[in-house]
Amino acid sequence: MSGWWSLLPFLIVIPLSIWTRQVLPGLFAALLVGSYLKDPSLLGGIKTMLTYLVNNLVQSSNIRIIIFLYVFGGLISIVEYTGGINGFVHLVSKKVKTKRSALLLTWFSTLVTFSDPDFRIVTIAPIMKALQKKLKLPAQELGFTIEVTSNPVVGLIPLATAFVGYMVSVIHMALSNVGIHQAAYAVYVKSIPFNFFSISIILVGIYYSFFKHSEKKVKKEATMLHKEKYNFPQPNLAMEAAAEVTLPTKQSKYLHPIDQTGEKDHEEEQVPNKPWNFIFPLSLVLILTLFLSWWDGHDNATSFLNAFIRADALGVMLESLFITLIVTLSFFLTQRFPIEELFTHFVKGGNNLMSVILMLGLIWGVSAVSEDLGFSRFITSHVGGWIPHFFVAPILFLIGALISYFIGSSWGTWGLLMPLGVTLAHHAGANILLVIGAVFASGTFGAFASPLSDNSVTLCTILDLPIMEYSKTKLKPALIAAGITTLAFGITSFLMK
C-alpha cells in the first residue's frame, strides 16, 4: 500500500495535537489508525500497534535513549534533594548588587545550568525573584531574560543536555526512513548553525536585556505591573483557563525552596546549602563527556575536532552519565545522606521524564507504520517532484512554528515534523542540514513563545506572573526573531542545495 492512505497518520496526529493541545493523544490515535490500515481485523490493529511499539522500544539505540533520559532526570533530582541547587542559589545571590549585574548573572548562569530548560528555570528564577524587589526589576522583563536563555540556548549545545539524545534519535529515525546512512550525531552537530530561530531570539534577547529598556521605561513597567496585580478590575478568563489546564501538573514537579513571597516554606527549611553538590556532578559529567568523546573517536580521526564527530555520541554520553551517577552517589553518601532517600529521589526524577519517554515510543511507532504504509514512496511520486527545493526549509519552519505554538512543545514538534521534513528534503533535493535546522528552529519557537509551554508555565509559577499577559509581552520579540528566521531560511535555501 503506497497511496494517500500512507499520509493518514500524519493527517491525524498534527490537527489532533493542536486540538487537544497535547502531543500524546495525537500520536496514539495516529499509531492506532496506521496499525488498523496494516491489519484491518477486529484485534489485528491492536496486535499490530503493540508489535510496532515493542519492536521499536527494544532496538539498541532506542533503549539507550530511554536509559539516558531516565538516569539524567534521576541525577538532577538527587542533586536538588542534597541541596546542590539551594546552595548554588544562596552562593550567587550574595554577589548581585545592581539591575545590570542581575541581568548579566542571568545570562552567564547559562554556562552552568544549560543541561535542561526547566532545570535552568527552577535554578535561576528563584534567585532572581529573591533579588527582584531589592533591585526594582520588573517581573516580565526578568522572565523574558530567563526564558530567552533557556530553551533557545540548550538547543544549540551538542553535549551533556537533555535535548541531545532526543534530537539525535529523531534525526536517526528520519534518515533511516529515506535510506541515508550517516552518523546521526554528526548530522545533528552540522545542523546546529541552521537553527536560525535560536540564534535570532538570543540576539533579540541581548538587545531587549541591555539596550531597549531605559530606566524610565523600567519604572513605568514596574508601576504597571503593580497596578495589574492589585487593581485589575475583573478576572482574565483566558488566563484563568490556561492556568487551570497547565499549572496543577507542573507545580508538584517544580517545588523550590523559595515560594511566591520570596521566603522559604516550612517544608524546605531542611534542605541544606551545599553548592558543591551541584557544581561537582555538573562539572564531572561535562569533563567526562568531552574526554570520552575524544577517546572514543581519536583512533580513526584525522584531527582533534574530527574525533568528536566520529565518536559514538549517545554511547559516550550514557557512559559519562553512569560514571557521574556512581561517583556522585558515593560523594553524597560520604555526607551521610540516607541511601534510601537518594534512590527514592532518583526514581522520582526519572519518573518525571516518563511522559517524554512515552512520547518517544509513540513517535518511533508512528514513523515505522507510516513507512510500512508507503509514506516515502508516496512523497517521492506525488510531492517531491514539484516542490522547489528552496521552499522546503522556510515552509517547514512556518508550519512547525504554528504547530509548536498551539501545542507548546518543542519535543513534540520535532518528533512530528522531522520524518516529514527529511523525506521532503530528500526527494525535493533540498539541503538536509538546512531542513533539520528548520525543524529544530520551529519547535524552539513554540517552546519560547507559547503560553502552553512547560517552560513558560514553570517560570510564571515561580515569578508569580499572569501567564497570558506575560506571553503577550514576549510574542513581539518572538515574531521579530521568527521573521528574521524565515528570511534567513529563504536566502540560505537559494544558496545551498
GROMACS .gro file of C-alpha atoms in nm:
model
  497
    1MET     CA    1   0.000   0.000   0.000
    2SER     CA    2   0.155   0.331  -0.104
    3GLY     CA    3  -0.142   0.556  -0.181
    4TRP     CA    4  -0.272   0.858   0.006
    5TRP     CA    5  -0.358   0.625   0.295
    6SER     CA    6   0.007   0.642   0.394
    7LEU     CA    7  -0.046   1.009   0.484
    8LEU     CA    8  -0.327   0.936   0.730
    9PRO     CA    9  -0.108   0.902   1.042
   10PHE     CA   10   0.037   1.249   0.983
   11LEU     CA   11  -0.300   1.393   0.880
   12ILE     CA   12  -0.438   1.272   1.214
   13VAL     CA   13  -0.157   1.349   1.453
   14ILE     CA   14  -0.100   1.718   1.374
   15PRO     CA   15  -0.460   1.853   1.389
   16LEU     CA   16  -0.548   1.630   1.685
   17SER     CA   17  -0.241   1.750   1.875
   18ILE     CA   18  -0.338   2.112   1.807
   19TRP     CA   19  -0.700   2.050   1.907
   20THR     CA   20  -0.616   1.872   2.233
   21ARG     CA   21  -0.304   2.084   2.296
   22GLN     CA   22  -0.129   1.759   2.380
   23VAL     CA   23   0.100   1.553   2.159
   24LEU     CA   24   0.038   1.212   2.315
   25PRO     CA   25  -0.331   1.171   2.214
   26GLY     CA   26  -0.249   1.262   1.855
   27LEU     CA   27   0.041   1.018   1.838
   28PHE     CA   28  -0.162   0.737   1.993
   29ALA     CA   29  -0.452   0.790   1.751
   30ALA     CA   30  -0.214   0.805   1.455
   31LEU     CA   31  -0.042   0.480   1.553
   32LEU     CA   32  -0.375   0.307   1.612
   33VAL     CA   33  -0.518   0.415   1.275
   34GLY     CA   34  -0.198   0.321   1.094
   35SER     CA   35  -0.197  -0.019   1.261
   36TYR     CA   36  -0.558  -0.088   1.155
   37LEU     CA   37  -0.468   0.011   0.798
   38LYS     CA   38  -0.198  -0.257   0.811
   39ASP     CA   39  -0.430  -0.518   0.963
   40PRO     CA   40  -0.799  -0.415   0.946
   41SER     CA   41  -0.937  -0.703   1.153
   42LEU     CA   42  -1.105  -0.662   1.493
   43LEU     CA   43  -0.799  -0.740   1.704
   44GLY     CA   44  -0.540  -0.721   1.428
   45GLY     CA   45  -0.490  -0.344   1.462
   46ILE     CA   46  -0.430  -0.369   1.837
   47LYS     CA   47  -0.180  -0.653   1.792
   48THR     CA   48  -0.004  -0.463   1.513
   49MET     CA   49   0.017  -0.149   1.726
   50LEU     CA   50   0.174  -0.339   2.014
   51THR     CA   51   0.417  -0.506   1.774
   52TYR     CA   52   0.533  -0.167   1.642
   53LEU     CA   53   0.573  -0.032   1.995
   54VAL     CA   54   0.766  -0.331   2.127
   55ASN     CA   55   0.987  -0.375   1.821
   56ASN     CA   56   1.094  -0.012   1.828
   57LEU     CA   57   1.144   0.006   2.203
   58VAL     CA   58   1.378  -0.294   2.212
   59GLN     CA   59   1.614  -0.158   1.947
   60SER     CA   60   1.957  -0.095   2.097
   61SER     CA   61   1.979   0.273   2.005
   62ASN     CA   62   1.628   0.344   2.134
   63ILE     CA   63   1.683   0.165   2.464
   64ARG     CA   64   1.996   0.374   2.518
   65ILE     CA   65   1.793   0.693   2.463
   66ILE     CA   66   1.536   0.582   2.720
   67ILE     CA   67   1.801   0.491   2.978
   68PHE     CA   68   1.983   0.820   2.922
   69LEU     CA   69   1.669   1.029   2.976
   70TYR     CA   70   1.564   0.838   3.288
   71VAL     CA   71   1.909   0.846   3.451
   72PHE     CA   72   1.955   1.213   3.363
   73GLY     CA   73   1.625   1.302   3.531
   74GLY     CA   74   1.721   1.096   3.835
   75LEU     CA   75   2.060   1.264   3.869
   76ILE     CA   76   1.907   1.612   3.860
   77SER     CA   77   1.655   1.508   4.127
   78ILE     CA   78   1.916   1.385   4.376
   79VAL     CA   79   2.127   1.697   4.315
   80GLU     CA   80   1.824   1.903   4.417
   81TYR     CA   81   1.750   1.681   4.718
   82THR     CA   82   2.105   1.711   4.854
   83GLY     CA   83   2.094   2.092   4.849
   84GLY     CA   84   2.302   2.149   4.539
   85ILE     CA   85   2.054   2.385   4.378
   86ASN     CA   86   1.965   2.551   4.708
   87GLY     CA   87   2.334   2.610   4.783
   88PHE     CA   88   2.401   2.747   4.437
   89VAL     CA   89   2.107   2.989   4.479
   90HIS     CA   90   2.246   3.128   4.804
   91LEU     CA   91   2.602   3.142   4.670
   92VAL     CA   92   2.532   3.363   4.370
   93SER     CA   93   2.251   3.575   4.519
   94LYS     CA   94   2.502   3.744   4.753
   95LYS     CA   95   2.711   3.874   4.463
   96VAL     CA   96   2.449   4.076   4.277
   97LYS     CA   97   2.404   4.445   4.367
   98THR     CA   98   2.263   4.621   4.056
   99LYS     CA   99   1.999   4.560   3.790
  100ARG     CA  100   2.263   4.526   3.519
  101SER     CA  101   2.465   4.276   3.721
  102ALA     CA  102   2.144   4.077   3.782
  103LEU     CA  103   2.076   4.054   3.409
  104LEU     CA  104   2.440   3.966   3.343
  105LEU     CA  105   2.413   3.691   3.605
  106THR     CA  106   2.104   3.559   3.429
  107TRP     CA  107   2.295   3.534   3.101
  108PHE     CA  108   2.621   3.398   3.239
  109SER     CA  109   2.447   3.145   3.464
  110THR     CA  110   2.363   2.959   3.143
  111LEU     CA  111   2.721   2.830   3.150
  112VAL     CA  112   2.639   2.608   3.449
  113THR     CA  113   2.264   2.546   3.407
  114PHE     CA  114   2.237   2.457   3.037
  115SER     CA  115   2.162   2.088   3.086
  116ASP     CA  116   1.783   2.130   3.059
  117PRO     CA  117   1.550   2.434   3.015
  118ASP     CA  118   1.321   2.351   3.308
  119PHE     CA  119   1.621   2.270   3.527
  120ARG     CA  120   1.770   2.607   3.435
  121ILE     CA  121   1.444   2.788   3.513
  122VAL     CA  122   1.395   2.631   3.857
  123THR     CA  123   1.759   2.710   3.937
  124ILE     CA  124   1.790   3.073   3.828
  125ALA     CA  125   1.432   3.208   3.855
  126PRO     CA  126   1.410   3.185   4.237
  127ILE     CA  127   1.750   3.359   4.265
  128MET     CA  128   1.627   3.648   4.055
  129LYS     CA  129   1.292   3.662   4.231
  130ALA     CA  130   1.467   3.698   4.565
  131LEU     CA  131   1.659   3.996   4.420
  132GLN     CA  132   1.366   4.141   4.228
  133LYS     CA  133   1.229   4.381   4.490
  134LYS     CA  134   1.570   4.495   4.606
  135LEU     CA  135   1.683   4.581   4.252
  136LYS     CA  136   1.341   4.703   4.127
  137LEU     CA  137   1.337   4.456   3.839
  138PRO     CA  138   1.006   4.425   3.650
  139ALA     CA  139   0.899   4.062   3.666
  140GLN     CA  140   0.806   4.042   3.296
  141GLU     CA  141   1.144   4.176   3.184
  142LEU     CA  142   1.314   3.937   3.421
  143GLY     CA  143   1.108   3.643   3.297
  144PHE     CA  144   1.188   3.723   2.935
  145THR     CA  145   1.562   3.730   3.005
  146ILE     CA  146   1.548   3.396   3.187
  147GLU     CA  147   1.340   3.227   2.920
  148VAL     CA  148   1.541   3.355   2.624
  149THR     CA  149   1.848   3.193   2.780
  150SER     CA  150   1.674   2.860   2.839
  151ASN     CA  151   1.528   2.654   2.552
  152PRO     CA  152   1.695   2.854   2.269
  153VAL     CA  153   2.039   2.815   2.428
  154VAL     CA  154   2.003   2.448   2.526
  155GLY     CA  155   1.903   2.365   2.167
  156LEU     CA  156   2.240   2.490   2.042
  157ILE     CA  157   2.462   2.290   2.280
  158PRO     CA  158   2.569   1.947   2.149
  159LEU     CA  159   2.694   1.796   2.476
  160ALA     CA  160   2.550   1.695   2.815
  161THR     CA  161   2.195   1.824   2.772
  162ALA     CA  162   1.856   1.653   2.796
  163PHE     CA  163   1.793   1.752   2.432
  164VAL     CA  164   2.091   1.586   2.265
  165GLY     CA  165   1.981   1.224   2.293
  166TYR     CA  166   1.630   1.304   2.177
  167MET     CA  167   1.747   1.520   1.886
  168VAL     CA  168   1.991   1.255   1.768
  169SER     CA  169   1.718   0.991   1.795
  170VAL     CA  170   1.463   1.175   1.577
  171ILE     CA  171   1.733   1.253   1.319
  172HIS     CA  172   1.845   0.889   1.310
  173MET     CA  173   1.486   0.774   1.265
  174ALA     CA  174   1.421   1.024   0.983
  175LEU     CA  175   1.745   0.947   0.799
  176SER     CA  176   1.685   0.572   0.820
  177ASN     CA  177   1.338   0.616   0.668
  178VAL     CA  178   1.485   0.756   0.346
  179GLY     CA  179   1.789   0.528   0.333
  180ILE     CA  180   2.054   0.782   0.437
  181HIS     CA  181   2.323   0.603   0.637
  182GLN     CA  182   2.513   0.877   0.814
  183ALA     CA  183   2.606   0.918   1.179
  184ALA     CA  184   2.304   1.095   1.328
  185TYR     CA  185   2.511   1.282   1.586
  186ALA     CA  186   2.745   1.420   1.321
  187VAL     CA  187   2.444   1.536   1.118
  188TYR     CA  188   2.295   1.696   1.429
  189VAL     CA  189   2.616   1.889   1.507
  190LYS     CA  190   2.639   2.012   1.147
  191SER     CA  191   2.275   2.128   1.158
  192ILE     CA  192   2.320   2.346   1.469
  193PRO     CA  193   2.429   2.661   1.277
  194PHE     CA  194   2.098   2.641   1.087
  195ASN     CA  195   1.879   2.667   1.396
  196PHE     CA  196   1.825   3.028   1.297
  197PHE     CA  197   1.545   3.096   1.543
  198SER     CA  198   1.756   3.010   1.847
  199ILE     CA  199   2.033   3.235   1.720
  200SER     CA  200   1.793   3.518   1.629
  201ILE     CA  201   1.599   3.517   1.956
  202ILE     CA  202   1.924   3.514   2.158
  203LEU     CA  203   2.040   3.824   1.969
  204VAL     CA  204   1.700   3.989   2.014
  205GLY     CA  205   1.716   3.893   2.382
  206ILE     CA  206   2.053   4.063   2.426
  207TYR     CA  207   1.908   4.380   2.272
  208TYR     CA  208   1.599   4.370   2.494
  209SER     CA  209   1.802   4.293   2.808
  210PHE     CA  210   2.073   4.555   2.780
  211PHE     CA  211   1.975   4.822   2.527
  212LYS     CA  212   1.598   4.855   2.487
  213HIS     CA  213   1.479   4.919   2.843
  214SER     CA  214   1.569   5.265   2.968
  215GLU     CA  215   1.547   5.341   3.338
  216LYS     CA  216   1.231   5.544   3.276
  217LYS     CA  217   1.061   5.256   3.100
  218VAL     CA  218   1.166   5.013   3.370
  219LYS     CA  219   0.999   5.229   3.635
  220LYS     CA  220   0.687   5.264   3.421
  221GLU     CA  221   0.661   4.886   3.369
  222ALA     CA  222   0.711   4.824   3.740
  223THR     CA  223   0.426   5.062   3.819
  224MET     CA  224   0.200   4.898   3.558
  225LEU     CA  225   0.275   4.554   3.698
  226HIS     CA  226   0.192   4.674   4.048
  227LYS     CA  227  -0.142   4.813   3.931
  228GLU     CA  228  -0.211   4.500   3.728
  229LYS     CA  229  -0.156   4.286   4.034
  230TYR     CA  230  -0.363   4.484   4.284
  231ASN     CA  231  -0.618   4.685   4.079
  232PHE     CA  232  -0.716   4.455   3.797
  233PRO     CA  233  -1.092   4.512   3.762
  234GLN     CA  234  -1.208   4.163   3.668
  235PRO     CA  235  -1.054   3.821   3.618
  236ASN     CA  236  -0.899   3.745   3.282
  237LEU     CA  237  -1.094   3.435   3.183
  238ALA     CA  238  -0.845   3.324   2.919
  239MET     CA  239  -0.562   3.348   3.169
  240GLU     CA  240  -0.756   3.151   3.429
  241ALA     CA  241  -0.844   2.881   3.176
  242ALA     CA  242  -0.480   2.840   3.079
  243ALA     CA  243  -0.376   2.824   3.442
  244GLU     CA  244  -0.638   2.560   3.518
  245VAL     CA  245  -0.518   2.346   3.229
  246THR     CA  246  -0.145   2.366   3.289
  247LEU     CA  247  -0.045   2.474   3.635
  248PRO     CA  248  -0.158   2.183   3.854
  249THR     CA  249   0.051   1.929   3.664
  250LYS     CA  250   0.363   2.143   3.690
  251GLN     CA  251   0.363   2.268   4.047
  252SER     CA  252   0.437   1.934   4.208
  253LYS     CA  253   0.728   1.875   3.973
  254TYR     CA  254   0.899   2.208   4.032
  255LEU     CA  255   0.879   2.264   4.405
  256HIS     CA  256   1.153   2.501   4.512
  257PRO     CA  257   1.282   2.636   4.844
  258ILE     CA  258   1.168   2.989   4.763
  259ASP     CA  259   0.793   3.030   4.747
  260GLN     CA  260   0.584   3.305   4.591
  261THR     CA  261   0.659   3.551   4.871
  262GLY     CA  262   1.033   3.501   4.830
  263GLU     CA  263   1.061   3.325   5.165
  264LYS     CA  264   1.144   2.967   5.243
  265ASP     CA  265   0.846   2.749   5.317
  266HIS     CA  266   0.842   2.527   5.626
  267GLU     CA  267   0.887   2.202   5.435
  268GLU     CA  268   1.201   2.315   5.255
  269GLU     CA  269   1.382   2.457   5.561
  270GLN     CA  270   1.559   2.123   5.599
  271VAL     CA  271   1.724   2.144   5.255
  272PRO     CA  272   2.097   2.213   5.311
  273ASN     CA  273   2.303   2.477   5.133
  274LYS     CA  274   2.569   2.275   4.952
  275PRO     CA  275   2.668   2.443   4.622
  276TRP     CA  276   2.935   2.180   4.554
  277ASN     CA  277   2.662   1.917   4.536
  278PHE     CA  278   2.554   2.100   4.221
  279ILE     CA  279   2.890   2.214   4.083
  280PHE     CA  280   3.071   1.881   4.126
  281PRO     CA  281   2.836   1.646   3.935
  282LEU     CA  282   2.772   1.902   3.660
  283SER     CA  283   3.145   1.961   3.609
  284LEU     CA  284   3.217   1.588   3.617
  285VAL     CA  285   2.962   1.493   3.352
  286LEU     CA  286   3.087   1.772   3.121
  287ILE     CA  287   3.454   1.677   3.160
  288LEU     CA  288   3.382   1.306   3.115
  289THR     CA  289   3.166   1.367   2.808
  290LEU     CA  290   3.435   1.575   2.641
  291PHE     CA  291   3.719   1.337   2.727
  292LEU     CA  292   3.536   1.014   2.642
  293SER     CA  293   3.408   1.165   2.315
  294TRP     CA  294   3.764   1.236   2.209
  295TRP     CA  295   3.885   0.898   2.338
  296ASP     CA  296   3.613   0.704   2.157
  297GLY     CA  297   3.681   0.867   1.821
  298HIS     CA  298   4.051   0.952   1.824
  299ASP     CA  299   4.177   0.621   1.677
  300ASN     CA  300   4.008   0.678   1.341
  301ALA     CA  301   4.014   1.059   1.346
  302THR     CA  302   4.218   1.284   1.118
  303SER     CA  303   4.221   1.573   1.367
  304PHE     CA  304   4.131   1.664   1.723
  305LEU     CA  305   3.788   1.800   1.627
  306ASN     CA  306   3.722   1.511   1.391
  307ALA     CA  307   3.750   1.273   1.687
  308PHE     CA  308   3.434   1.423   1.838
  309ILE     CA  309   3.242   1.373   1.513
  310ARG     CA  310   3.350   1.008   1.484
  311ALA     CA  311   3.262   0.920   1.844
  312ASP     CA  312   2.955   0.718   1.936
  313ALA     CA  313   2.792   1.022   2.094
  314LEU     CA  314   2.498   0.851   2.260
  315GLY     CA  315   2.714   0.572   2.399
  316VAL     CA  316   2.967   0.823   2.531
  317MET     CA  317   2.701   1.037   2.697
  318LEU     CA  318   2.549   0.731   2.860
  319GLU     CA  319   2.887   0.614   2.989
  320SER     CA  320   2.967   0.962   3.123
  321LEU     CA  321   2.629   0.986   3.290
  322PHE     CA  322   2.661   0.647   3.464
  323ILE     CA  323   3.014   0.721   3.586
  324THR     CA  324   2.893   1.059   3.714
  325LEU     CA  325   2.596   0.895   3.887
  326ILE     CA  326   2.816   0.636   4.063
  327VAL     CA  327   3.074   0.893   4.175
  328THR     CA  328   2.807   1.143   4.277
  329LEU     CA  329   2.617   0.888   4.484
  330SER     CA  330   2.941   0.796   4.661
  331PHE     CA  331   3.011   1.167   4.719
  332PHE     CA  332   2.666   1.216   4.871
  333LEU     CA  333   2.695   0.904   5.088
  334THR     CA  334   3.014   1.045   5.245
  335GLN     CA  335   2.796   1.340   5.351
  336ARG     CA  336   2.568   1.094   5.535
  337PHE     CA  337   2.264   1.133   5.311
  338PRO     CA  338   2.047   0.819   5.356
  339ILE     CA  339   2.090   0.581   5.064
  340GLU     CA  340   1.717   0.501   5.059
  341GLU     CA  341   1.633   0.872   5.022
  342LEU     CA  342   1.886   0.914   4.741
  343PHE     CA  343   1.732   0.627   4.545
  344THR     CA  344   1.378   0.746   4.617
  345HIS     CA  345   1.456   1.087   4.469
  346PHE     CA  346   1.644   0.927   4.181
  347VAL     CA  347   1.336   0.726   4.085
  348LYS     CA  348   1.113   1.030   4.132
  349GLY     CA  349   1.332   1.235   3.897
  350GLY     CA  350   1.342   0.961   3.637
  351ASN     CA  351   0.966   0.923   3.651
  352ASN     CA  352   0.928   1.293   3.572
  353LEU     CA  353   1.057   1.215   3.222
  354MET     CA  354   0.828   0.918   3.161
  355SER     CA  355   0.591   1.132   2.952
  356VAL     CA  356   0.881   1.218   2.722
  357ILE     CA  357   0.983   0.852   2.704
  358LEU     CA  358   0.626   0.752   2.620
  359MET     CA  359   0.613   1.019   2.351
  360LEU     CA  360   0.935   0.885   2.202
  361GLY     CA  361   0.797   0.531   2.186
  362LEU     CA  362   0.484   0.651   2.006
  363ILE     CA  363   0.687   0.864   1.764
  364TRP     CA  364   0.902   0.563   1.675
  365GLY     CA  365   0.589   0.355   1.621
  366VAL     CA  366   0.413   0.617   1.404
  367SER     CA  367   0.722   0.665   1.191
  368ALA     CA  368   0.760   0.289   1.139
  369VAL     CA  369   0.395   0.226   1.048
  370SER     CA  370   0.394   0.525   0.811
  371GLU     CA  371   0.694   0.388   0.627
  372ASP     CA  372   0.538   0.043   0.601
  373LEU     CA  373   0.226   0.206   0.454
  374GLY     CA  374   0.443   0.360   0.182
  375PHE     CA  375   0.484   0.717   0.304
  376SER     CA  376   0.825   0.774   0.142
  377ARG     CA  377   0.714   0.621  -0.188
  378PHE     CA  378   0.404   0.842  -0.196
  379ILE     CA  379   0.608   1.156  -0.125
  380THR     CA  380   0.856   1.057  -0.397
  381SER     CA  381   0.594   1.004  -0.665
  382HIS     CA  382   0.340   1.276  -0.580
  383VAL     CA  383   0.504   1.555  -0.382
  384GLY     CA  384   0.882   1.563  -0.401
  385GLY     CA  385   0.897   1.638  -0.771
  386TRP     CA  386   0.702   1.964  -0.778
  387ILE     CA  387   0.812   2.140  -0.458
  388PRO     CA  388   1.109   2.371  -0.532
  389HIS     CA  389   1.396   2.288  -0.300
  390PHE     CA  390   1.426   2.647  -0.182
  391PHE     CA  391   1.072   2.641  -0.037
  392VAL     CA  392   1.110   2.333   0.182
  393ALA     CA  393   1.302   2.482   0.479
  394PRO     CA  394   1.110   2.813   0.517
  395ILE     CA  395   0.770   2.646   0.476
  396LEU     CA  396   0.859   2.373   0.726
  397PHE     CA  397   0.970   2.637   0.974
  398LEU     CA  398   0.644   2.832   0.942
  399ILE     CA  399   0.426   2.521   0.967
  400GLY     CA  400   0.626   2.388   1.260
  401ALA     CA  401   0.619   2.724   1.438
  402LEU     CA  402   0.239   2.730   1.411
  403ILE     CA  403   0.209   2.373   1.538
  404SER     CA  404   0.452   2.426   1.825
  405TYR     CA  405   0.275   2.745   1.933
  406PHE     CA  406  -0.057   2.562   1.966
  407ILE     CA  407   0.082   2.253   2.141
  408GLY     CA  408   0.354   2.432   2.340
  409SER     CA  409   0.609   2.153   2.292
  410SER     CA  410   0.946   2.159   2.116
  411TRP     CA  411   0.991   1.784   2.173
  412GLY     CA  412   0.653   1.706   2.019
  413THR     CA  413   0.708   1.932   1.717
  414TRP     CA  414   1.049   1.782   1.646
  415GLY     CA  415   0.909   1.430   1.664
  416LEU     CA  416   0.611   1.514   1.443
  417LEU     CA  417   0.793   1.706   1.169
  418MET     CA  418   1.140   1.552   1.144
  419PRO     CA  419   1.036   1.241   0.944
  420LEU     CA  420   0.818   1.452   0.715
  421GLY     CA  421   1.082   1.723   0.674
  422VAL     CA  422   1.372   1.492   0.595
  423THR     CA  423   1.160   1.291   0.350
  424LEU     CA  424   1.050   1.608   0.169
  425ALA     CA  425   1.405   1.742   0.163
  426HIS     CA  426   1.545   1.414   0.032
  427HIS     CA  427   1.300   1.388  -0.257
  428ALA     CA  428   1.285   1.761  -0.339
  429GLY     CA  429   1.661   1.792  -0.348
  430ALA     CA  430   1.676   2.037  -0.056
  431ASN     CA  431   1.970   2.057   0.180
  432ILE     CA  432   1.910   1.804   0.459
  433LEU     CA  433   2.106   2.002   0.722
  434LEU     CA  434   1.907   2.317   0.647
  435VAL     CA  435   1.575   2.133   0.680
  436ILE     CA  436   1.679   1.968   1.007
  437GLY     CA  437   1.773   2.313   1.137
  438ALA     CA  438   1.431   2.441   1.029
  439VAL     CA  439   1.250   2.167   1.221
  440PHE     CA  440   1.451   2.234   1.537
  441ALA     CA  441   1.400   2.610   1.497
  442SER     CA  442   1.024   2.569   1.463
  443GLY     CA  443   0.995   2.367   1.783
  444THR     CA  444   1.208   2.619   1.972
  445PHE     CA  445   0.969   2.897   1.864
  446GLY     CA  446   0.672   2.729   2.033
  447ALA     CA  447   0.867   2.634   2.345
  448PHE     CA  448   0.961   3.000   2.384
  449ALA     CA  449   0.650   3.186   2.265
  450SER     CA  450   0.355   2.962   2.353
  451PRO     CA  451   0.160   3.021   2.678
  452LEU     CA  452   0.115   2.641   2.689
  453SER     CA  453   0.491   2.575   2.701
  454ASP     CA  454   0.601   2.398   3.018
  455ASN     CA  455   0.895   2.640   3.032
  456SER     CA  456   0.658   2.939   3.044
  457VAL     CA  457   0.426   2.774   3.296
  458THR     CA  458   0.715   2.686   3.527
  459LEU     CA  459   0.862   3.036   3.502
  460CYS     CA  460   0.530   3.211   3.566
  461THR     CA  461   0.460   2.984   3.864
  462ILE     CA  462   0.790   3.080   4.029
  463LEU     CA  463   0.778   3.454   3.944
  464ASP     CA  464   0.405   3.484   4.019
  465LEU     CA  465   0.333   3.620   3.671
  466PRO     CA  466  -0.004   3.604   3.490
  467ILE     CA  467   0.082   3.365   3.211
  468MET     CA  468  -0.134   3.510   2.934
  469GLU     CA  469  -0.022   3.869   2.997
  470TYR     CA  470   0.341   3.759   3.014
  471SER     CA  471   0.307   3.559   2.692
  472LYS     CA  472   0.174   3.867   2.512
  473THR     CA  473   0.482   4.069   2.609
  474LYS     CA  474   0.725   3.813   2.467
  475LEU     CA  475   0.525   3.747   2.149
  476LYS     CA  476   0.652   4.060   1.973
  477PRO     CA  477   1.026   3.977   2.010
  478ALA     CA  478   0.945   3.614   1.923
  479LEU     CA  479   0.773   3.722   1.600
  480ILE     CA  480   1.063   3.955   1.516
  481ALA     CA  481   1.304   3.662   1.555
  482ALA     CA  482   1.067   3.437   1.355
  483GLY     CA  483   1.061   3.691   1.071
  484ILE     CA  484   1.440   3.706   1.066
  485THR     CA  485   1.448   3.325   1.074
  486THR     CA  486   1.208   3.287   0.779
  487LEU     CA  487   1.413   3.534   0.575
  488ALA     CA  488   1.735   3.353   0.668
  489PHE     CA  489   1.595   3.016   0.561
  490GLY     CA  490   1.468   3.166   0.235
  491ILE     CA  491   1.804   3.321   0.145
  492THR     CA  492   2.009   3.021   0.260
  493SER     CA  493   1.786   2.782   0.064
  494PHE     CA  494   1.875   2.965  -0.257
  495LEU     CA  495   2.247   2.945  -0.175
  496MET     CA  496   2.262   2.584  -0.055
  497LYS     CA  497   2.140   2.262  -0.210
   0.00000   0.00000   0.00000
